[in-house]
Amino acid sequence: MKSAQRPAQLPAPLAGFVGRVDEIVSARHILTANEEGRGTPIVAIDGPPGVGKTALALRCADEIIRSDPDAFPDGQLYADLKGYSESGTVARPDDVLDEFLVALGVPVQDVPAGTERRAKMYRSLLSSRRVLVVLDNAASSEQVEPLLPGVAGCAVVLTSRRRLGGLAMKVGVERVSLSHLTERESVEILDTVIGSARTSADAKAVAALTELCGRLPLALRLAADRVAAHPHHSISELVDELKTERNRLDGLASHDSVTVRSAFELSYCDLRDDEARTFRFLSLHPGPHASVASAAALVGRPVMKTQQLLQWLHEVHLLEGVPGSRYRFHDLLRLYAAERLESDEEEGDRTAAVGRLADWYLHTTTAGARTLAPFRRSILELPDADQEISPLRFEDEQAALQWFDSEAAHFVRVIRLAMDHGFHTTAWKLAVSLYDYFCLLRKPGSIWLAITAVALEAARTTGDRFAEGWLETFTAEGYRWQRQYERSQHHFERSLTLRRQIEDLHGQAWTLVGMSFLAVDRERWDQAYAYAQEAMPLFDGLDDHDGSASVLLTLADCHRGRLQYDQALRTLDRAMEIFEEVHDYDGRGRALTKIARVHTAQGRHESALACLERALKTRRKAGTHGGEADCLYRRGCVLQRLGHRGGAIASWEAALSLYVQLGDARAAEVRSRIDRAKFASGRTGESRPPDGAPERGFAGSHESPAIVAALCGVGIPHLRNEICRAS
């Protein structure tokens, strides 16, 4: 056997390497710690194709060698295991060990046959040496295991597109999972390749280019190379080309290097049939992420089976995990999956998948709406769900509300997707099923108007006047929230005309109620009263108690507007009884808020404050963000009238946060009130109490319990307990 040799097999690190500072620091510490009693330190770098795993491994190894030559004085071994390569031939551990043994000084004729014997000789040779081993592009844990040293003096860096969980179960592995770069790091790559003079001159285009590349290192370098190769072309020209999704993967390529598409191709071709099919069909989901159940509907598989498939796609970094058992694509991987879907699946199969997804959303939102508002008389008739989909069911309002919140960003896109594939009836019904969530509980006006616009298009396409009438009413409500009163009136009138033509009495009643709400907003009391009086017998005849209670709210507003306060309170008491009977928490909150307004008009501010506290608690229980904001705003107004400017500001600021979140037009008005109150506070020298605490102390306050509770943000029973403790 030859004397010991010092191999130096590492390839040169990538020129112009950028970022990953924390990952390098962590990996270097693990590899060079030499902690007594530990086995061989192993750092496993995993991540999606094109994310820079090999570049990071080689940069880390290079920094260790240059900064600390004594860390691994006996050399470095390197092998490309070809887990994902164009040849499709994965490196055999037997062959890699042959190369390693020769590099360590074993004569070729002395290398034993068989993987196990070679692995034993390999470990024996390394037992007295300190060598850094870099295993690049591993295919599996089984491929890597024979190549690991058996002593602590050596260290291993390995890369793979898989997470290699089997390896971690047998030996100590520190995992480094890579994702896309930060925006700053992405710009730095472009600066390095293109030149800072050109990137600085067109910063806006550079920022757009980083996003179009998904901040993926491979894509960024390919894009930068294209720009650098054509100094007479602007960066904006490439941005314009890549903006078209169909051109993007073609644009992220060069003639003499790995392209983004080819990098993805290697991972895709390694998938089994069911995995590849799931990968393709998931590209149809229009949202930023997909739940397991919605993905199961898309692929037409049982939920449990789909979960296993998604987990595997996540393991091989073709999908990213999202909290809440959800998954998403990297932007460029989504484009690649969509390409494969179009080339590998028949149009009829793609359309059927969209139909399953839309039906799953329709049946799930309908179930959620019934859970949120069981008192609501449904206008939708749905056939039984197809056996290939498994709609969700909800144990309680909180579970339903949580699901709606998690899916809020998807609904417009799903409705549009259904429309584009010819499922017009499903599209408008899905919009109708969302009414209680968006209109009563969350009220994000711009999103709701986007939903109704697409759904109206669907209803008109099919000539469904019943659907069109409801959606005209819902559109009018959206404009009413945004205080676009003329547009709201226009849509209400169109709805009423349609409903009278088709004799839809239930629809007429709700349109009339909406028109009465609008008239109240405009303080047109006689008009509001007339609409409400016309709606009441319709609801009574249909035995719709929720509708009747809503009419009573409007009649009470009319009485208040006419200064008929006692009659307003009696009317609101009747509405409260109905809302309590049908367990409508939001309705109770609305009634309590209106009772508070009557008390305020009467100058009974402490009674108003007590009602608003009850209303706030009730609307929070219902999950009504718009209603909660309204209560907080009115509570601030009452506190201001009572001279508690600090508490008023705190309440308005809480309301403002919700109004901004909802895109409510009242945000500007509330912000103006806060600014005026703060200006007055500064001018008079009044200081705002910390955290909304009352100005005159707590236990010694002479204010009523309602005022102190409002200022402290607690309920009255809790306040009384605290006072007892303080006393």
Short mmCIF file of C-alpha atoms in Angstrom, two decimals, residues 250-597:
data_model
loop_
_atom_site.label_atom_id
_atom_site.label_comp_id
_atom_site.label_asym_id
_atom_site.label_seq_id
_atom_site.Cartn_x
_atom_site.Cartn_y
_atom_site.Cartn_z
CA ASP A 250 -37.86 30.19 -21.63
CA GLY A 251 -36.34 33.53 -20.68
CA LEU A 252 -34.46 32.06 -17.73
CA ALA A 253 -32.09 30.03 -19.84
CA SER A 254 -28.78 30.24 -21.64
CA HIS A 255 -27.27 28.07 -24.37
CA ASP A 256 -24.35 26.64 -22.43
CA SER A 257 -25.59 26.11 -18.87
CA VAL A 258 -28.26 24.42 -16.81
CA THR A 259 -31.58 26.22 -17.24
CA VAL A 260 -34.27 26.70 -14.62
CA ARG A 261 -36.58 24.39 -16.56
CA SER A 262 -33.97 21.64 -16.85
CA ALA A 263 -33.19 21.90 -13.13
CA PHE A 264 -36.87 21.38 -12.35
CA GLU A 265 -37.10 18.61 -14.94
CA LEU A 266 -34.59 16.46 -13.08
CA SER A 267 -36.69 16.50 -9.91
CA TYR A 268 -39.97 16.01 -11.77
CA CYS A 269 -38.75 12.98 -13.74
CA ASP A 270 -37.79 11.30 -10.47
CA LEU A 271 -41.41 11.31 -9.26
CA ARG A 272 -43.72 8.32 -9.36
CA ASP A 273 -46.90 8.60 -11.44
CA ASP A 274 -49.25 9.62 -8.60
CA GLU A 275 -46.74 12.13 -7.26
CA ALA A 276 -46.23 13.69 -10.68
CA ARG A 277 -49.99 13.87 -11.26
CA THR A 278 -50.52 15.63 -7.94
CA PHE A 279 -47.71 18.06 -8.75
CA ARG A 280 -49.31 18.89 -12.11
CA PHE A 281 -52.89 19.30 -10.92
CA LEU A 282 -51.95 21.39 -7.90
CA SER A 283 -50.88 24.14 -10.31
CA LEU A 284 -54.60 24.68 -11.02
CA HIS A 285 -55.23 25.91 -7.49
CA PRO A 286 -55.41 29.69 -7.91
CA GLY A 287 -54.53 30.72 -4.36
CA PRO A 288 -51.20 31.43 -2.68
CA HIS A 289 -51.44 28.09 -0.85
CA ALA A 290 -53.62 24.99 -0.81
CA SER A 291 -55.03 22.89 2.00
CA VAL A 292 -54.80 19.12 1.88
CA ALA A 293 -58.58 18.79 1.49
CA SER A 294 -58.77 21.24 -1.44
CA ALA A 295 -55.81 19.50 -3.11
CA ALA A 296 -57.59 16.17 -2.66
CA ALA A 297 -60.59 17.58 -4.53
CA LEU A 298 -58.33 18.76 -7.36
CA VAL A 299 -56.61 15.43 -7.88
CA GLY A 300 -59.70 13.35 -7.15
CA ARG A 301 -58.02 11.29 -4.46
CA PRO A 302 -58.91 10.51 -0.81
CA VAL A 303 -57.67 13.12 1.66
CA MET A 304 -55.31 10.75 3.48
CA LYS A 305 -53.69 9.58 0.24
CA THR A 306 -53.35 13.18 -0.96
CA GLN A 307 -51.70 14.18 2.29
CA GLN A 308 -49.06 11.49 1.79
CA LEU A 309 -48.42 12.68 -1.77
CA LEU A 310 -48.11 16.30 -0.70
CA GLN A 311 -45.76 15.38 2.12
CA TRP A 312 -43.50 13.58 -0.35
CA LEU A 313 -43.49 16.55 -2.74
CA HIS A 314 -42.52 18.63 0.25
CA GLU A 315 -39.77 16.19 1.18
CA VAL A 316 -38.21 16.57 -2.28
CA HIS A 317 -38.66 20.37 -2.17
CA LEU A 318 -41.13 20.63 -5.03
CA LEU A 319 -43.61 22.15 -2.57
CA GLU A 320 -43.11 24.44 0.41
CA GLY A 321 -44.89 23.82 3.70
CA VAL A 322 -47.15 26.52 5.16
CA PRO A 323 -48.53 26.62 8.72
CA GLY A 324 -51.93 24.99 9.07
CA SER A 325 -51.10 21.87 7.02
CA ARG A 326 -51.00 23.82 3.78
CA TYR A 327 -48.65 23.76 0.84
CA ARG A 328 -47.53 26.21 -1.81
CA PHE A 329 -45.33 26.34 -4.89
CA HIS A 330 -42.32 28.50 -5.44
CA ASP A 331 -43.50 30.85 -8.21
CA LEU A 332 -41.27 29.32 -10.90
CA LEU A 333 -42.13 25.77 -9.88
CA ARG A 334 -45.81 26.65 -10.25
CA LEU A 335 -45.13 27.76 -13.83
CA TYR A 336 -43.27 24.54 -14.53
CA ALA A 337 -46.09 22.44 -13.02
CA ALA A 338 -48.61 24.33 -15.18
CA GLU A 339 -46.50 23.56 -18.28
CA ARG A 340 -46.49 19.88 -17.42
CA LEU A 341 -50.23 19.95 -16.76
CA GLU A 342 -50.93 21.40 -20.20
CA SER A 343 -48.61 18.98 -21.97
CA ASP A 344 -49.39 15.82 -19.99
CA GLU A 345 -53.13 16.06 -19.22
CA GLU A 346 -56.16 16.17 -21.52
CA GLU A 347 -58.26 19.33 -21.51
CA GLY A 348 -61.28 17.40 -20.28
CA ASP A 349 -59.35 16.12 -17.26
CA ARG A 350 -58.15 19.65 -16.44
CA THR A 351 -61.71 20.98 -16.63
CA ALA A 352 -63.02 18.15 -14.44
CA ALA A 353 -60.38 18.96 -11.82
CA VAL A 354 -61.50 22.61 -11.73
CA GLY A 355 -65.09 21.45 -11.36
CA ARG A 356 -64.17 19.28 -8.38
CA LEU A 357 -62.26 22.13 -6.74
CA ALA A 358 -65.09 24.63 -7.25
CA ASP A 359 -67.67 22.15 -5.92
CA TRP A 360 -65.48 21.46 -2.88
CA TYR A 361 -65.32 25.17 -2.10
CA LEU A 362 -69.06 25.61 -2.67
CA HIS A 363 -70.08 22.76 -0.37
CA THR A 364 -67.53 23.75 2.27
CA THR A 365 -68.49 27.43 2.30
CA THR A 366 -72.15 26.50 2.47
CA ALA A 367 -71.46 24.28 5.48
CA GLY A 368 -69.44 27.09 7.03
CA ALA A 369 -72.20 29.64 6.43
CA ARG A 370 -74.77 27.39 8.10
CA THR A 371 -72.46 27.07 11.09
CA LEU A 372 -71.85 30.83 11.32
CA ALA A 373 -75.50 31.78 10.80
CA PRO A 374 -77.82 28.82 11.46
CA PHE A 375 -80.68 31.29 11.82
CA ARG A 376 -80.32 32.46 8.19
CA ARG A 377 -82.88 31.17 5.70
CA SER A 378 -80.75 29.71 2.89
CA ILE A 379 -81.55 30.56 -0.72
CA LEU A 380 -79.24 27.91 -2.18
CA GLU A 381 -80.24 24.45 -3.31
CA LEU A 382 -77.22 22.19 -3.74
CA PRO A 383 -77.05 18.64 -5.06
CA ASP A 384 -75.17 16.12 -2.95
CA ALA A 385 -71.40 16.46 -3.15
CA ASP A 386 -69.62 14.18 -5.62
CA GLN A 387 -67.99 11.11 -4.10
CA GLU A 388 -64.58 12.32 -5.31
CA ILE A 389 -64.63 15.35 -3.01
CA SER A 390 -64.76 15.56 0.77
CA PRO A 391 -66.20 18.94 1.86
CA LEU A 392 -65.34 20.09 5.37
CA ARG A 393 -67.77 20.16 8.26
CA PHE A 394 -67.35 22.46 11.27
CA GLU A 395 -67.87 21.75 14.94
CA ASP A 396 -68.63 25.34 15.91
CA GLU A 397 -68.56 28.97 14.76
CA GLN A 398 -64.92 29.43 15.75
CA ALA A 399 -63.76 26.55 13.59
CA ALA A 400 -65.77 27.83 10.63
CA LEU A 401 -64.52 31.38 11.06
CA GLN A 402 -60.93 30.19 11.28
CA TRP A 403 -61.32 28.29 8.02
CA PHE A 404 -62.90 31.26 6.23
CA ASP A 405 -60.07 33.51 7.40
CA SER A 406 -57.44 31.06 6.15
CA GLU A 407 -59.13 30.89 2.73
CA ALA A 408 -60.12 34.57 2.35
CA ALA A 409 -57.41 35.28 -0.24
CA HIS A 410 -58.64 32.42 -2.44
CA PHE A 411 -62.33 33.05 -2.93
CA VAL A 412 -62.21 35.63 -5.73
CA ARG A 413 -59.69 33.53 -7.63
CA VAL A 414 -61.66 30.31 -7.23
CA ILE A 415 -64.84 32.00 -8.47
CA ARG A 416 -62.96 33.41 -11.48
CA LEU A 417 -61.39 29.99 -12.14
CA ALA A 418 -64.84 28.37 -12.11
CA MET A 419 -66.13 31.08 -14.46
CA ASP A 420 -63.25 30.66 -16.90
CA HIS A 421 -63.90 26.90 -17.13
CA GLY A 422 -67.66 27.22 -17.68
CA PHE A 423 -68.94 26.49 -14.16
CA HIS A 424 -71.09 29.62 -14.02
CA THR A 425 -73.75 28.34 -11.63
CA THR A 426 -71.12 27.12 -9.17
CA ALA A 427 -69.41 30.51 -9.40
CA TRP A 428 -72.43 32.62 -8.44
CA LYS A 429 -73.58 30.17 -5.78
CA LEU A 430 -70.12 30.28 -4.20
CA ALA A 431 -70.38 34.07 -3.98
CA VAL A 432 -73.82 33.84 -2.35
CA SER A 433 -72.53 31.29 0.18
CA LEU A 434 -69.88 33.80 1.26
CA TYR A 435 -72.36 36.52 2.23
CA ASP A 436 -72.44 35.88 5.96
CA TYR A 437 -68.66 35.74 6.28
CA PHE A 438 -67.84 38.80 4.22
CA CYS A 439 -70.93 40.96 4.74
CA LEU A 440 -71.75 40.39 8.38
CA LEU A 441 -68.48 39.36 9.99
CA ARG A 442 -65.50 40.76 8.11
CA LYS A 443 -66.73 43.43 5.66
CA PRO A 444 -63.59 43.94 3.53
CA GLY A 445 -65.45 46.03 0.96
CA SER A 446 -63.00 45.86 -1.93
CA ILE A 447 -62.75 42.06 -1.79
CA TRP A 448 -66.51 41.69 -1.59
CA LEU A 449 -67.07 43.93 -4.59
CA ALA A 450 -64.51 41.91 -6.57
CA ILE A 451 -66.40 38.73 -5.67
CA THR A 452 -69.81 40.09 -6.63
CA ALA A 453 -68.47 41.53 -9.91
CA VAL A 454 -67.31 38.10 -11.09
CA ALA A 455 -70.42 36.37 -9.75
CA LEU A 456 -72.72 38.89 -11.48
CA GLU A 457 -70.94 38.15 -14.73
CA ALA A 458 -71.57 34.44 -14.16
CA ALA A 459 -75.26 34.98 -13.40
CA ARG A 460 -75.78 37.17 -16.46
CA THR A 461 -73.96 34.67 -18.67
CA THR A 462 -76.48 31.98 -17.73
CA GLY A 463 -79.43 34.39 -17.75
CA ASP A 464 -80.26 33.49 -14.15
CA ARG A 465 -82.35 36.47 -12.99
CA PHE A 466 -82.89 34.99 -9.53
CA ALA A 467 -79.14 34.90 -8.97
CA GLU A 468 -78.68 38.30 -10.56
CA GLY A 469 -81.19 39.85 -8.16
CA TRP A 470 -79.34 38.59 -5.10
CA LEU A 471 -75.95 39.61 -6.44
CA GLU A 472 -77.20 43.11 -7.32
CA THR A 473 -78.29 43.45 -3.68
CA PHE A 474 -74.94 42.16 -2.42
CA THR A 475 -73.10 44.58 -4.72
CA ALA A 476 -75.24 47.44 -3.44
CA GLU A 477 -74.31 46.49 0.14
CA GLY A 478 -70.62 46.57 -0.77
CA TYR A 479 -70.91 50.07 -2.16
CA ARG A 480 -72.92 51.15 0.89
CA TRP A 481 -70.08 50.11 3.21
CA GLN A 482 -67.72 52.19 1.13
CA ARG A 483 -70.10 55.15 1.33
CA GLN A 484 -70.60 55.24 -2.40
CA TYR A 485 -74.27 55.90 -1.87
CA GLU A 486 -75.34 56.73 -5.43
CA ARG A 487 -73.82 53.54 -6.82
CA SER A 488 -75.38 51.58 -3.97
CA GLN A 489 -78.82 53.05 -4.71
CA HIS A 490 -78.41 52.20 -8.41
CA HIS A 491 -77.72 48.51 -7.70
CA PHE A 492 -80.52 48.28 -5.12
CA GLU A 493 -82.99 49.65 -7.64
CA ARG A 494 -81.84 47.22 -10.33
CA SER A 495 -82.22 44.38 -7.86
CA LEU A 496 -85.72 45.43 -6.83
CA THR A 497 -86.83 45.68 -10.44
CA LEU A 498 -85.51 42.20 -11.21
CA ARG A 499 -87.11 40.67 -8.16
CA ARG A 500 -90.49 42.18 -8.79
CA GLN A 501 -90.36 40.90 -12.37
CA ILE A 502 -89.78 37.31 -11.23
CA GLU A 503 -91.96 37.69 -8.10
CA ASP A 504 -89.15 36.77 -5.71
CA LEU A 505 -90.79 37.92 -2.46
CA HIS A 506 -87.92 36.85 -0.21
CA GLY A 507 -85.43 38.68 -2.42
CA GLN A 508 -87.66 41.76 -2.51
CA ALA A 509 -87.79 41.85 1.27
CA TRP A 510 -84.01 41.82 1.65
CA THR A 511 -83.53 44.39 -1.09
CA LEU A 512 -86.03 46.70 0.65
CA VAL A 513 -84.19 46.24 3.96
CA GLY A 514 -80.92 47.11 2.25
CA MET A 515 -82.49 50.22 0.75
CA SER A 516 -83.77 51.20 4.19
CA PHE A 517 -80.24 50.76 5.62
CA LEU A 518 -78.93 53.04 2.89
CA ALA A 519 -81.60 55.64 3.56
CA VAL A 520 -80.67 55.60 7.27
CA ASP A 521 -77.02 56.16 6.37
CA ARG A 522 -78.15 59.21 4.39
CA GLU A 523 -80.49 60.31 7.22
CA ARG A 524 -83.53 60.13 4.94
CA TRP A 525 -85.85 58.98 7.68
CA ASP A 526 -89.17 59.03 5.80
CA GLN A 527 -87.69 57.05 2.92
CA ALA A 528 -86.10 54.53 5.27
CA TYR A 529 -89.37 54.12 7.15
CA ALA A 530 -91.32 53.50 3.94
CA TYR A 531 -88.91 50.81 2.73
CA ALA A 532 -88.96 49.10 6.14
CA GLN A 533 -92.74 49.14 6.33
CA GLU A 534 -92.93 47.55 2.88
CA ALA A 535 -90.43 44.83 3.84
CA MET A 536 -92.01 43.85 7.19
CA PRO A 537 -95.13 42.05 5.92
CA LEU A 538 -93.01 40.17 3.36
CA PHE A 539 -90.76 38.79 6.09
CA ASP A 540 -93.70 38.03 8.36
CA GLY A 541 -95.41 36.14 5.56
CA LEU A 542 -92.27 34.10 4.93
CA ASP A 543 -91.77 33.46 8.66
CA ASP A 544 -88.21 34.88 8.36
CA HIS A 545 -87.52 36.06 11.93
CA ASP A 546 -84.00 37.24 11.17
CA GLY A 547 -85.35 39.48 8.41
CA SER A 548 -88.12 40.84 10.67
CA ALA A 549 -85.57 41.74 13.36
CA SER A 550 -83.45 43.55 10.76
CA VAL A 551 -86.49 45.62 9.75
CA LEU A 552 -87.04 46.53 13.41
CA LEU A 553 -83.48 47.88 13.59
CA THR A 554 -84.23 50.24 10.72
CA LEU A 555 -87.56 51.32 12.20
CA ALA A 556 -85.75 52.09 15.46
CA ASP A 557 -83.23 54.22 13.56
CA CYS A 558 -86.13 56.11 12.01
CA HIS A 559 -87.68 56.73 15.44
CA ARG A 560 -84.34 57.98 16.73
CA GLY A 561 -83.93 60.24 13.71
CA ARG A 562 -87.38 61.69 14.44
CA LEU A 563 -86.43 62.15 18.14
CA GLN A 564 -88.97 59.48 19.21
CA TYR A 565 -86.55 57.94 21.69
CA ASP A 566 -88.94 55.86 23.82
CA GLN A 567 -90.48 54.30 20.73
CA ALA A 568 -86.98 53.59 19.36
CA LEU A 569 -86.01 51.76 22.56
CA ARG A 570 -89.22 49.70 22.58
CA THR A 571 -88.60 48.72 18.96
CA LEU A 572 -85.00 47.74 19.73
CA ASP A 573 -86.13 45.65 22.69
CA ARG A 574 -88.38 43.69 20.30
CA ALA A 575 -85.46 43.19 17.92
CA MET A 576 -83.24 42.02 20.79
CA GLU A 577 -85.81 39.41 21.78
CA ILE A 578 -85.82 37.96 18.26
CA PHE A 579 -82.02 37.96 17.95
CA GLU A 580 -81.71 36.21 21.31
CA GLU A 581 -84.35 33.68 20.30
CA VAL A 582 -82.49 32.73 17.09
CA HIS A 583 -79.03 33.01 18.75
CA ASP A 584 -77.82 35.75 16.41
CA TYR A 585 -74.89 37.30 18.31
CA ASP A 586 -74.11 39.83 15.63
CA GLY A 587 -77.73 40.92 15.54
CA ARG A 588 -77.69 41.40 19.32
CA GLY A 589 -74.52 43.45 18.96
CA ARG A 590 -76.13 45.65 16.32
CA ALA A 591 -79.20 46.19 18.49
CA LEU A 592 -77.09 47.07 21.56
CA THR A 593 -75.07 49.54 19.51
CA LYS A 594 -78.27 51.23 18.36
CA ILE A 595 -79.59 51.33 21.93
CA ALA A 596 -76.36 53.09 22.90
CA ARG A 597 -76.95 55.65 20.16
#
